[in-house]
Amino acid sequence: MTEVQREVFGRMPPEEGGGAVEKFVLKSDSVKVEILSLGCIIAALEVKGRDGKFSDVVLGFDTLEGYLRKHPFFGAVVGRVANRIAKGRFTVDGKEYQLFLNNGPNSLHGGAKGFDKVLWSPQVLPNGVCFSRLSPDGEEGYPGDLRVWVTYTLSGRELAINYRAQTSKTTPISLTNHAYFNLAGQGSRDIYDHVISIEADSYLPVDDTKIPTGEVAAVQGTSFDLRQPVELGKHLEKFCLDGFDHNFCLQQAQARRLVARACHPPTGRTMEVHTTQPGIQFYTGNNLDGSLKGKGAITYPKHSAFCLETQNWPDAVNKPHFPSALLRPGEEYNHTTWLLFSAA
């Protein structure tokens, strides 16, 4: 059985409307997750190690103030379009749209005020919570009234995140959750002792602004071949890598499939990622620099967490040979990602 509790976490500042930010706590025998109505943020995620003890394995803040300041999207749902759009520009039905540039020359994770920075309307379910909002036509430069539902459900050791959307005009959409994980427990120094595998035969090379070049490159014989598990620290060292921030191309299927696994041998904690999405961005917290104080006043240095963001391929709206990122009126965007936790 999953227990669901709700409580007030804080209030938005008056200039943001002063609304109450609620926290929803979902609890099973083996997982406890805390989710905020601000940005659908996963603020805490406690899972058991092999010793049977719970540890919080996601980065974040103890108070609302932390989330209202600038931070790297800890635990949030990002959109309308996750990841980068080159020059913040795209054309739909012959009309060009220009978005806010918030990542060098590009638009990232929805722009200046994306889905991560707004209050969502919650509805409690027997085993979870459904958040919804209307993103109005023109919000952050995107076309169409977009109705969005993000549903978190907890069942035993599995947390499911379902994303649905409907639009009044053709619009690009790609939703993901941007949780930063450290299976040793948040606040642990690095992720070098984690073992990672990703079920992908190809990946997207990027230019120096992290926009895919358009090439779909085979992982075979490269540092991007993660089909067999690698210990992260040794792998980065072997290939002289500063870290990963790349999209891995998944098997094109609408069905649920296992796409990635992260394991922390010292605690026995393992997280499997299953999804219906065509891509997964593997990011190793390269831009964390110890300047942010997180939960328990702990700072988060470089490589102290990783992200496995299930999504469409970056800049797909400008690359016709990538999986289509467009949602049309009368269609429904519907994707699910499942995080399955265990301890061995």
Coordinates of N, CA and C in Angstrom, one line a residue, residues 38 46 74 184 201 244 263 277 333:
L38 N 5.4 23.2 -6.7 CA 6.2 24.1 -7.5 C 7.1 23.3 -8.4
E46 N 13.8 8.8 -0.7 CA 14.6 8.0 0.2 C 14.4 6.5 -0.2
F74 N 17.1 21.4 -10.0 CA 17.1 20.2 -9.1 C 15.7 19.6 -9.0
A184 N 24.8 6.9 -3.2 CA 25.5 6.8 -1.9 C 24.7 7.7 -0.8
D201 N 22.8 2.0 -28.7 CA 23.9 1.7 -29.7 C 24.4 3.0 -30.4
F244 N 29.9 13.6 -18.8 CA 29.0 13.4 -19.8 C 27.9 14.5 -19.8
C263 N 24.2 1.7 -10.3 CA 24.4 0.9 -9.2 C 25.5 1.5 -8.3
Q277 N 10.3 6.8 -23.9 CA 10.8 8.0 -24.6 C 11.9 7.5 -25.6
Y333 N 0.2 14.0 -26.3 CA 1.5 13.6 -25.9 C 1.4 12.7 -24.7

